[in-house]
mmCIF file of C-alpha atoms and ligand atoms in Angstrom:
data_model
loop_
_atom_site.group_PDB
_atom_site.id
_atom_site.type_symbol
_atom_site.label_atom_id
_atom_site.label_comp_id
_atom_site.label_asym_id
_atom_site.label_seq_id
_atom_site.Cartn_x
_atom_site.Cartn_y
_atom_site.Cartn_z
ATOM 1 C CA MET A 229 14.462 -8.632 9.846
ATOM 2 C CA ASP A 230 11.057 -7.027 10.193
ATOM 3 C CA ILE A 231 9.146 -3.754 10.089
ATOM 4 C CA PRO A 232 8.564 -1.866 13.374
ATOM 5 C CA ARG A 233 6.332 -4.000 15.554
ATOM 6 C CA ILE A 234 3.686 -1.306 15.990
ATOM 7 C CA PHE A 235 2.609 -1.831 12.340
ATOM 8 C CA ASN A 236 2.393 -5.590 12.744
ATOM 9 C CA ILE A 237 0.185 -5.028 15.788
ATOM 10 C CA ALA A 238 -2.120 -2.320 14.408
ATOM 11 C CA GLU A 239 -2.522 -3.938 10.981
ATOM 12 C CA SER A 240 -2.568 -7.607 11.969
ATOM 13 C CA ALA A 241 -6.216 -7.961 10.900
ATOM 14 C CA HIS A 242 -5.872 -6.012 7.644
ATOM 15 C CA ARG A 243 -5.943 -7.774 4.295
ATOM 16 C CA ILE A 244 -5.152 -4.529 2.513
ATOM 17 C CA HIS A 245 -2.643 -2.172 4.128
ATOM 18 C CA ASN A 246 -3.677 1.020 2.399
ATOM 19 C CA PRO A 247 -6.920 2.955 1.705
ATOM 20 C CA PHE A 248 -7.915 0.668 -1.172
ATOM 21 C CA THR A 249 -10.891 -1.654 -0.689
ATOM 22 C CA PRO A 250 -11.365 -5.072 -2.346
ATOM 23 C CA GLU A 251 -13.667 -3.319 -4.838
ATOM 24 C CA LYS A 252 -10.944 -0.807 -5.783
ATOM 25 C CA PHE A 253 -8.424 -3.577 -6.411
ATOM 26 C CA ALA A 254 -11.035 -5.389 -8.507
ATOM 27 C CA THR A 255 -11.692 -2.193 -10.493
ATOM 28 C CA LEU A 256 -7.975 -1.700 -11.063
ATOM 29 C CA GLY A 257 -7.489 -5.306 -12.165
ATOM 30 C CA VAL A 258 -10.224 -4.917 -14.782
ATOM 31 C CA ALA A 259 -8.985 -1.462 -15.807
ATOM 32 C CA LEU A 260 -5.526 -2.853 -16.573
ATOM 33 C CA ARG A 261 -7.025 -5.434 -18.958
ATOM 34 C CA LEU A 262 -4.714 -8.068 -17.546
ATOM 35 C CA GLU A 263 -4.104 -11.031 -19.804
ATOM 36 C CA ASN A 264 -4.055 -14.590 -18.481
ATOM 37 C CA GLY A 265 -0.563 -15.599 -17.490
ATOM 38 C CA THR A 266 0.726 -12.042 -17.011
ATOM 39 C CA ARG A 267 3.779 -12.135 -14.767
ATOM 40 C CA MET A 268 3.785 -9.648 -11.894
ATOM 41 C CA LEU A 269 6.247 -8.367 -9.333
ATOM 42 C CA ASP A 270 4.982 -6.607 -6.181
ATOM 43 C CA LEU A 271 7.465 -4.836 -3.895
ATOM 44 C CA GLY A 272 5.992 -4.363 -0.415
ATOM 45 C CA SER A 273 3.250 -6.883 -1.120
ATOM 46 C CA GLY A 274 1.839 -6.808 2.418
ATOM 47 C CA SER A 275 -0.696 -9.561 3.013
ATOM 48 C CA GLY A 276 -0.796 -10.326 -0.698
ATOM 49 C CA GLU A 277 -4.380 -9.347 -1.479
ATOM 50 C CA MET A 278 -3.650 -7.758 -4.855
ATOM 51 C CA LEU A 279 -1.612 -10.671 -6.223
ATOM 52 C CA CYS A 280 -3.898 -13.340 -4.762
ATOM 53 C CA THR A 281 -7.179 -11.876 -6.010
ATOM 54 C CA TRP A 282 -5.755 -11.046 -9.432
ATOM 55 C CA ALA A 283 -4.378 -14.591 -9.661
ATOM 56 C CA ARG A 284 -7.904 -15.839 -8.956
ATOM 57 C CA ASP A 285 -9.727 -13.329 -11.187
ATOM 58 C CA HIS A 286 -7.245 -12.794 -14.050
ATOM 59 C CA ASP A 287 -5.012 -15.848 -13.854
ATOM 60 C CA ILE A 288 -1.865 -13.773 -13.378
ATOM 61 C CA ILE A 289 1.270 -15.280 -11.857
ATOM 62 C CA GLY A 290 3.623 -13.375 -9.633
ATOM 63 C CA THR A 291 6.017 -12.754 -6.805
ATOM 64 C CA GLY A 292 5.591 -10.490 -3.800
ATOM 65 C CA ILE A 293 8.328 -9.381 -1.437
ATOM 66 C CA ASP A 294 7.590 -7.916 1.975
ATOM 67 C CA MET A 295 9.638 -7.157 5.045
ATOM 68 C CA SER A 296 6.876 -8.059 7.508
ATOM 69 C CA GLN A 297 7.100 -11.700 8.467
ATOM 70 C CA LEU A 298 3.501 -11.633 9.712
ATOM 71 C CA PHE A 299 2.081 -10.086 6.541
ATOM 72 C CA THR A 300 4.088 -12.491 4.367
ATOM 73 C CA GLU A 301 2.729 -15.481 6.301
ATOM 74 C CA GLN A 302 -0.788 -14.084 5.887
ATOM 75 C CA ALA A 303 -0.188 -13.674 2.150
ATOM 76 C CA LYS A 304 0.830 -17.324 1.829
ATOM 77 C CA LEU A 305 -2.277 -18.429 3.735
ATOM 78 C CA ARG A 306 -4.460 -16.206 1.549
ATOM 79 C CA ALA A 307 -2.989 -17.792 -1.588
ATOM 80 C CA VAL A 308 -3.929 -21.227 -0.282
ATOM 81 C CA GLU A 309 -7.386 -19.993 0.721
ATOM 82 C CA LEU A 310 -8.059 -18.613 -2.769
ATOM 83 C CA GLY A 311 -6.599 -21.677 -4.469
ATOM 84 C CA VAL A 312 -3.758 -19.786 -6.175
ATOM 85 C CA ALA A 313 -0.754 -21.030 -4.213
ATOM 86 C CA ASP A 314 0.739 -22.479 -7.407
ATOM 87 C CA GLN A 315 0.523 -19.071 -9.147
ATOM 88 C CA VAL A 316 1.887 -16.660 -6.567
ATOM 89 C CA ARG A 317 4.947 -16.760 -4.358
ATOM 90 C CA PHE A 318 5.630 -14.573 -1.350
ATOM 91 C CA ILE A 319 9.128 -13.862 -0.093
ATOM 92 C CA HIS A 320 9.872 -12.428 3.335
ATOM 93 C CA GLY A 321 12.666 -9.958 2.734
ATOM 94 C CA ASP A 322 13.885 -6.461 2.047
ATOM 95 C CA ALA A 323 12.706 -5.279 -1.367
ATOM 96 C CA VAL A 324 15.268 -2.468 -1.571
ATOM 97 C CA GLY A 325 17.135 -3.010 -4.832
ATOM 98 C CA TYR A 326 15.113 -6.106 -5.748
ATOM 99 C CA VAL A 327 15.125 -6.904 -9.469
ATOM 100 C CA SER A 328 13.393 -10.034 -10.758
ATOM 101 C CA ASP A 329 15.235 -12.728 -12.714
ATOM 102 C CA GLU A 330 12.526 -12.866 -15.350
ATOM 103 C CA LYS A 331 11.013 -9.699 -16.793
ATOM 104 C CA VAL A 332 7.445 -8.987 -15.757
ATOM 105 C CA GLY A 333 4.409 -7.504 -17.488
ATOM 106 C CA VAL A 334 3.341 -5.598 -14.362
ATOM 107 C CA ALA A 335 5.787 -4.277 -11.759
ATOM 108 C CA ALA A 336 4.107 -2.786 -8.696
ATOM 109 C CA CYS A 337 4.872 -0.910 -5.530
ATOM 110 C CA VAL A 338 1.591 -0.027 -3.883
ATOM 111 C CA GLY A 339 2.044 2.147 -0.831
ATOM 112 C CA ALA A 340 5.716 1.531 -0.112
ATOM 113 C CA THR A 341 7.670 3.891 -2.385
ATOM 114 C CA TRP A 342 10.305 4.478 0.298
ATOM 115 C CA ILE A 343 11.638 1.130 -0.974
ATOM 116 C CA GLY A 344 13.131 3.011 -3.936
ATOM 117 C CA GLY A 345 13.846 6.180 -1.953
ATOM 118 C CA GLY A 346 10.692 7.876 -3.275
ATOM 119 C CA VAL A 347 8.477 7.711 -6.321
ATOM 120 C CA VAL A 348 11.185 8.422 -8.899
ATOM 121 C CA GLY A 349 13.641 5.897 -7.494
ATOM 122 C CA THR A 350 10.906 3.284 -7.164
ATOM 123 C CA ILE A 351 9.873 3.710 -10.793
ATOM 124 C CA GLU A 352 13.531 3.303 -11.817
ATOM 125 C CA LEU A 353 13.826 0.183 -9.669
ATOM 126 C CA LEU A 354 10.610 -1.370 -11.013
ATOM 127 C CA ALA A 355 11.607 -0.526 -14.600
ATOM 128 C CA ARG A 356 14.620 -2.830 -14.242
ATOM 129 C CA SER A 357 12.243 -5.803 -13.860
ATOM 130 C CA LEU A 358 9.818 -4.708 -16.568
ATOM 131 C CA ARG A 359 9.443 -6.221 -20.011
ATOM 132 C CA THR A 360 9.104 -3.855 -22.966
ATOM 133 C CA GLY A 361 5.569 -2.495 -23.038
ATOM 134 C CA GLY A 362 4.893 -3.523 -19.457
ATOM 135 C CA ILE A 363 3.029 -1.523 -16.837
ATOM 136 C CA ILE A 364 4.357 -0.004 -13.631
ATOM 137 C CA LEU A 365 1.917 0.445 -10.741
ATOM 138 C CA ILE A 366 2.632 3.056 -8.105
ATOM 139 C CA GLY A 367 0.388 3.493 -5.063
ATOM 140 C CA GLU A 368 0.999 6.869 -3.501
ATOM 141 C CA PRO A 369 -0.642 9.600 -1.400
ATOM 142 C CA TYR A 370 -1.314 13.090 -2.684
ATOM 143 C CA TRP A 371 -2.826 16.207 -1.114
ATOM 144 C CA ARG A 372 -6.605 16.303 -1.670
ATOM 145 C CA GLN A 373 -6.364 19.912 -0.602
ATOM 146 C CA LEU A 374 -3.198 21.764 0.296
ATOM 147 C CA PRO A 375 -2.686 21.901 4.071
ATOM 148 C CA PRO A 376 -3.007 25.478 5.301
ATOM 149 C CA THR A 377 -0.619 25.131 8.264
ATOM 150 C CA GLU A 378 2.357 23.099 9.433
ATOM 151 C CA ASP A 379 0.102 21.514 12.082
ATOM 152 C CA VAL A 380 -2.047 20.058 9.364
ATOM 153 C CA VAL A 381 1.041 18.770 7.534
ATOM 154 C CA LYS A 382 2.289 16.992 10.663
ATOM 155 C CA GLY A 383 -1.214 15.856 11.623
ATOM 156 C CA GLY A 384 -1.505 14.206 8.220
ATOM 157 C CA LEU A 385 1.704 12.364 9.125
ATOM 158 C CA ALA A 386 3.909 14.096 6.574
ATOM 159 C CA ASN A 387 7.232 15.668 7.499
ATOM 160 C CA SER A 388 6.789 18.552 5.133
ATOM 161 C CA ILE A 389 4.305 19.779 2.583
ATOM 162 C CA SER A 390 6.773 18.761 -0.120
ATOM 163 C CA ASP A 391 6.402 15.083 0.849
ATOM 164 C CA PHE A 392 3.336 14.948 -1.381
ATOM 165 C CA LEU A 393 1.931 16.759 -4.418
ATOM 166 C CA ILE A 394 -1.606 17.647 -5.387
ATOM 167 C CA LEU A 395 -3.109 15.224 -7.892
ATOM 168 C CA PRO A 396 -2.526 17.227 -11.106
ATOM 169 C CA GLU A 397 1.099 17.810 -10.087
ATOM 170 C CA LEU A 398 1.601 14.161 -9.206
ATOM 171 C CA LEU A 399 0.255 13.111 -12.607
ATOM 172 C CA ALA A 400 2.443 15.710 -14.331
ATOM 173 C CA SER A 401 5.481 14.521 -12.371
ATOM 174 C CA PHE A 402 5.190 11.059 -13.945
ATOM 175 C CA GLY A 403 5.352 12.707 -17.356
ATOM 176 C CA HIS A 404 8.438 14.687 -16.372
ATOM 177 C CA ILE A 405 10.347 11.460 -15.787
ATOM 178 C CA GLY A 406 9.299 9.928 -19.096
ATOM 179 C CA CYS A 407 6.199 7.949 -18.113
ATOM 180 C CA ASP A 408 2.730 8.001 -19.619
ATOM 181 C CA VAL A 409 -0.042 7.707 -17.058
ATOM 182 C CA VAL A 410 -2.281 5.092 -18.697
ATOM 183 C CA GLU A 411 -4.758 4.409 -15.900
ATOM 184 C CA MET A 412 -5.516 5.351 -12.329
ATOM 185 C CA VAL A 413 -7.885 4.267 -9.598
ATOM 186 C CA LEU A 414 -8.249 6.579 -6.612
ATOM 187 C CA ALA A 415 -9.148 5.670 -3.050
ATOM 188 C CA ASP A 416 -11.948 7.553 -1.311
ATOM 189 C CA GLN A 417 -12.724 8.514 2.267
ATOM 190 C CA ASP A 418 -14.665 5.301 2.887
ATOM 191 C CA GLY A 419 -11.537 3.424 1.875
ATOM 192 C CA TRP A 420 -9.448 5.535 4.239
ATOM 193 C CA ASP A 421 -11.893 4.594 7.005
ATOM 194 C CA ARG A 422 -11.440 0.903 6.235
ATOM 195 C CA TYR A 423 -7.675 1.279 6.480
ATOM 196 C CA GLU A 424 -7.462 3.604 9.502
ATOM 197 C CA ALA A 425 -10.564 2.802 11.555
ATOM 198 C CA ALA A 426 -9.931 -0.940 11.284
ATOM 199 C CA LYS A 427 -6.707 -0.375 13.242
ATOM 200 C CA TRP A 428 -8.658 0.888 16.263
ATOM 201 C CA LEU A 429 -10.585 -2.296 17.011
ATOM 202 C CA THR A 430 -7.434 -4.322 16.383
ATOM 203 C CA MET A 431 -5.464 -2.136 18.829
ATOM 204 C CA ARG A 432 -8.212 -2.280 21.437
ATOM 205 C CA ARG A 433 -8.378 -6.075 21.314
ATOM 206 C CA TRP A 434 -4.587 -6.346 21.321
ATOM 207 C CA LEU A 435 -4.441 -4.151 24.447
ATOM 208 C CA GLU A 436 -6.913 -6.363 26.221
ATOM 209 C CA ALA A 437 -4.889 -9.441 25.342
ATOM 210 C CA ASN A 438 -1.458 -7.863 26.022
ATOM 211 C CA PRO A 439 -1.790 -5.398 28.932
ATOM 212 C CA ASP A 440 1.810 -5.908 30.087
ATOM 213 C CA ASP A 441 3.512 -5.770 26.722
ATOM 214 C CA GLU A 442 6.328 -3.220 26.351
ATOM 215 C CA LEU A 443 4.332 -1.493 23.581
ATOM 216 C CA ALA A 444 1.087 -1.334 25.590
ATOM 217 C CA ASN A 445 1.536 2.335 26.514
ATOM 218 C CA GLU A 446 2.309 3.326 22.937
ATOM 219 C CA VAL A 447 -0.682 1.406 21.595
ATOM 220 C CA ARG A 448 -2.913 2.883 24.326
ATOM 221 C CA ALA A 449 -1.819 6.411 23.403
ATOM 222 C CA LYS A 450 -2.393 5.782 19.717
ATOM 223 C CA LEU A 451 -5.834 4.300 20.270
ATOM 224 C CA THR A 452 -6.768 7.357 22.314
ATOM 225 C CA SER A 453 -5.501 9.982 19.863
ATOM 226 C CA GLU A 454 -5.898 8.383 16.447
ATOM 227 C CA PRO A 455 -9.633 8.767 15.735
ATOM 228 C CA GLU A 456 -9.569 12.535 16.186
ATOM 229 C CA ARG A 457 -6.215 12.989 14.455
ATOM 230 C CA TYR A 458 -7.324 10.886 11.526
ATOM 231 C CA ALA A 459 -10.662 12.683 11.111
ATOM 232 C CA ALA A 460 -9.066 16.130 11.363
ATOM 233 C CA TYR A 461 -6.130 15.549 9.055
ATOM 234 C CA THR A 462 -5.626 12.390 7.029
ATOM 235 C CA ARG A 463 -9.267 11.932 6.089
ATOM 236 C CA GLU A 464 -9.652 15.522 4.894
ATOM 237 C CA TYR A 465 -6.278 16.319 3.405
ATOM 238 C CA LEU A 466 -4.751 13.156 2.027
ATOM 239 C CA GLY A 467 -5.810 11.415 -1.117
ATOM 240 C CA TRP A 468 -4.359 8.140 -2.290
ATOM 241 C CA GLY A 469 -4.351 6.317 -5.575
ATOM 242 C CA VAL A 470 -2.734 3.674 -7.723
ATOM 243 C CA PHE A 471 -1.268 5.018 -10.951
ATOM 244 C CA ALA A 472 -0.520 2.830 -13.959
ATOM 245 C CA LEU A 473 2.472 3.982 -15.968
ATOM 246 C CA MET A 474 4.141 2.991 -19.229
ATOM 247 C CA LEU A 475 7.606 4.155 -20.176
ATOM 248 C CA ARG A 476 7.686 6.431 -23.216
HETATM 249 N N1 LIG B 135 1.076 -3.254 -1.011
HETATM 250 C C1 LIG B 135 0.467 -3.778 0.206
HETATM 251 C C2 LIG B 135 1.108 -3.252 1.479
HETATM 252 C C3 LIG B 135 1.236 -1.752 1.597
HETATM 253 S S1 LIG B 135 1.789 -1.225 3.206
HETATM 254 C C4 LIG B 135 -1.007 -3.533 0.198
HETATM 255 O O1 LIG B 135 -1.469 -2.837 -0.703
HETATM 256 O O2 LIG B 135 -1.722 -4.024 1.063
HETATM 257 C C5 LIG B 135 3.543 -1.141 3.017
HETATM 258 C C6 LIG B 135 4.198 -2.502 3.061
HETATM 259 O O3 LIG B 135 5.598 -2.350 2.829
HETATM 260 C C7 LIG B 135 4.079 -3.226 4.397
HETATM 261 O O4 LIG B 135 3.525 -4.485 4.158
HETATM 262 C C8 LIG B 135 5.516 -3.336 4.904
HETATM 263 O O5 LIG B 135 5.756 -4.521 5.610
HETATM 264 C C9 LIG B 135 6.284 -3.294 3.595
HETATM 265 N N2 LIG B 135 7.685 -2.857 3.671
HETATM 266 C C10 LIG B 135 8.199 -1.796 4.335
HETATM 267 N N3 LIG B 135 9.514 -1.672 4.096
HETATM 268 C C11 LIG B 135 9.845 -2.683 3.241
HETATM 269 C C12 LIG B 135 11.054 -3.100 2.606
HETATM 270 N N4 LIG B 135 12.197 -2.455 2.792
HETATM 271 N N5 LIG B 135 11.007 -4.176 1.801
HETATM 272 C C13 LIG B 135 9.860 -4.876 1.610
HETATM 273 N N6 LIG B 135 8.691 -4.512 2.161
HETATM 274 C C14 LIG B 135 8.675 -3.439 2.961
#
């Protein structure tokens, strides 16, 4: 079981698999006023940077589940590197339907809301693991500005304009399903560059090391087209943020 290999290739050198930077995760950790010993669940935990750094900085404990074997291995190594391997646990697996045995103070899905079939379903799923008064974290894109044409929608890698909302609508949508938005930290274009542009050097080096791989043509095509596509669409039109929610 794994995610499509192209992601494991392009993001093999990423610690954070979304437009957040280490500074943004640090800001969010402080903003949430995490108490020592807070138990966390992270669905789609990637390479584990959020759980590992918050274990180091705020003494949280937690579990992350991710379908990428590579990212999960990297998360375990990162926990050892930061000296928090006894606080965080990373499971390689499908997080669809995952509910923790023990209730958690923070239940997160940061950039993987397809796990619950969208934002609403993911909030419902996370709520099943949440203790009373706990916080749900959702990392999700929104339109920075509404795309004027279908080309821009597709160029921003959405299927339709309705895939995302503009920020005020996204915030309102949480209220419509009975959640208070209690904090948010938004990514910026520099953060997008760290996420997207970092893939290019990784792809280039991978191509040099794997010229005969069955994915070489696909990676070559991506490396050629991505910088322009990204600058024209994603960087201009897509915002991204982590939203902290409490059930009313
Ligand atoms: N939250 C992480 C990773 C975000 S990228 C971070 O902030 O860095 C999305 C992640 O979801 C990837 O790591 C991918 O491997 C994982 N993923 C995709 N489908 C999944 C599934 N069904 N179950 C668990 N993880 C999944």
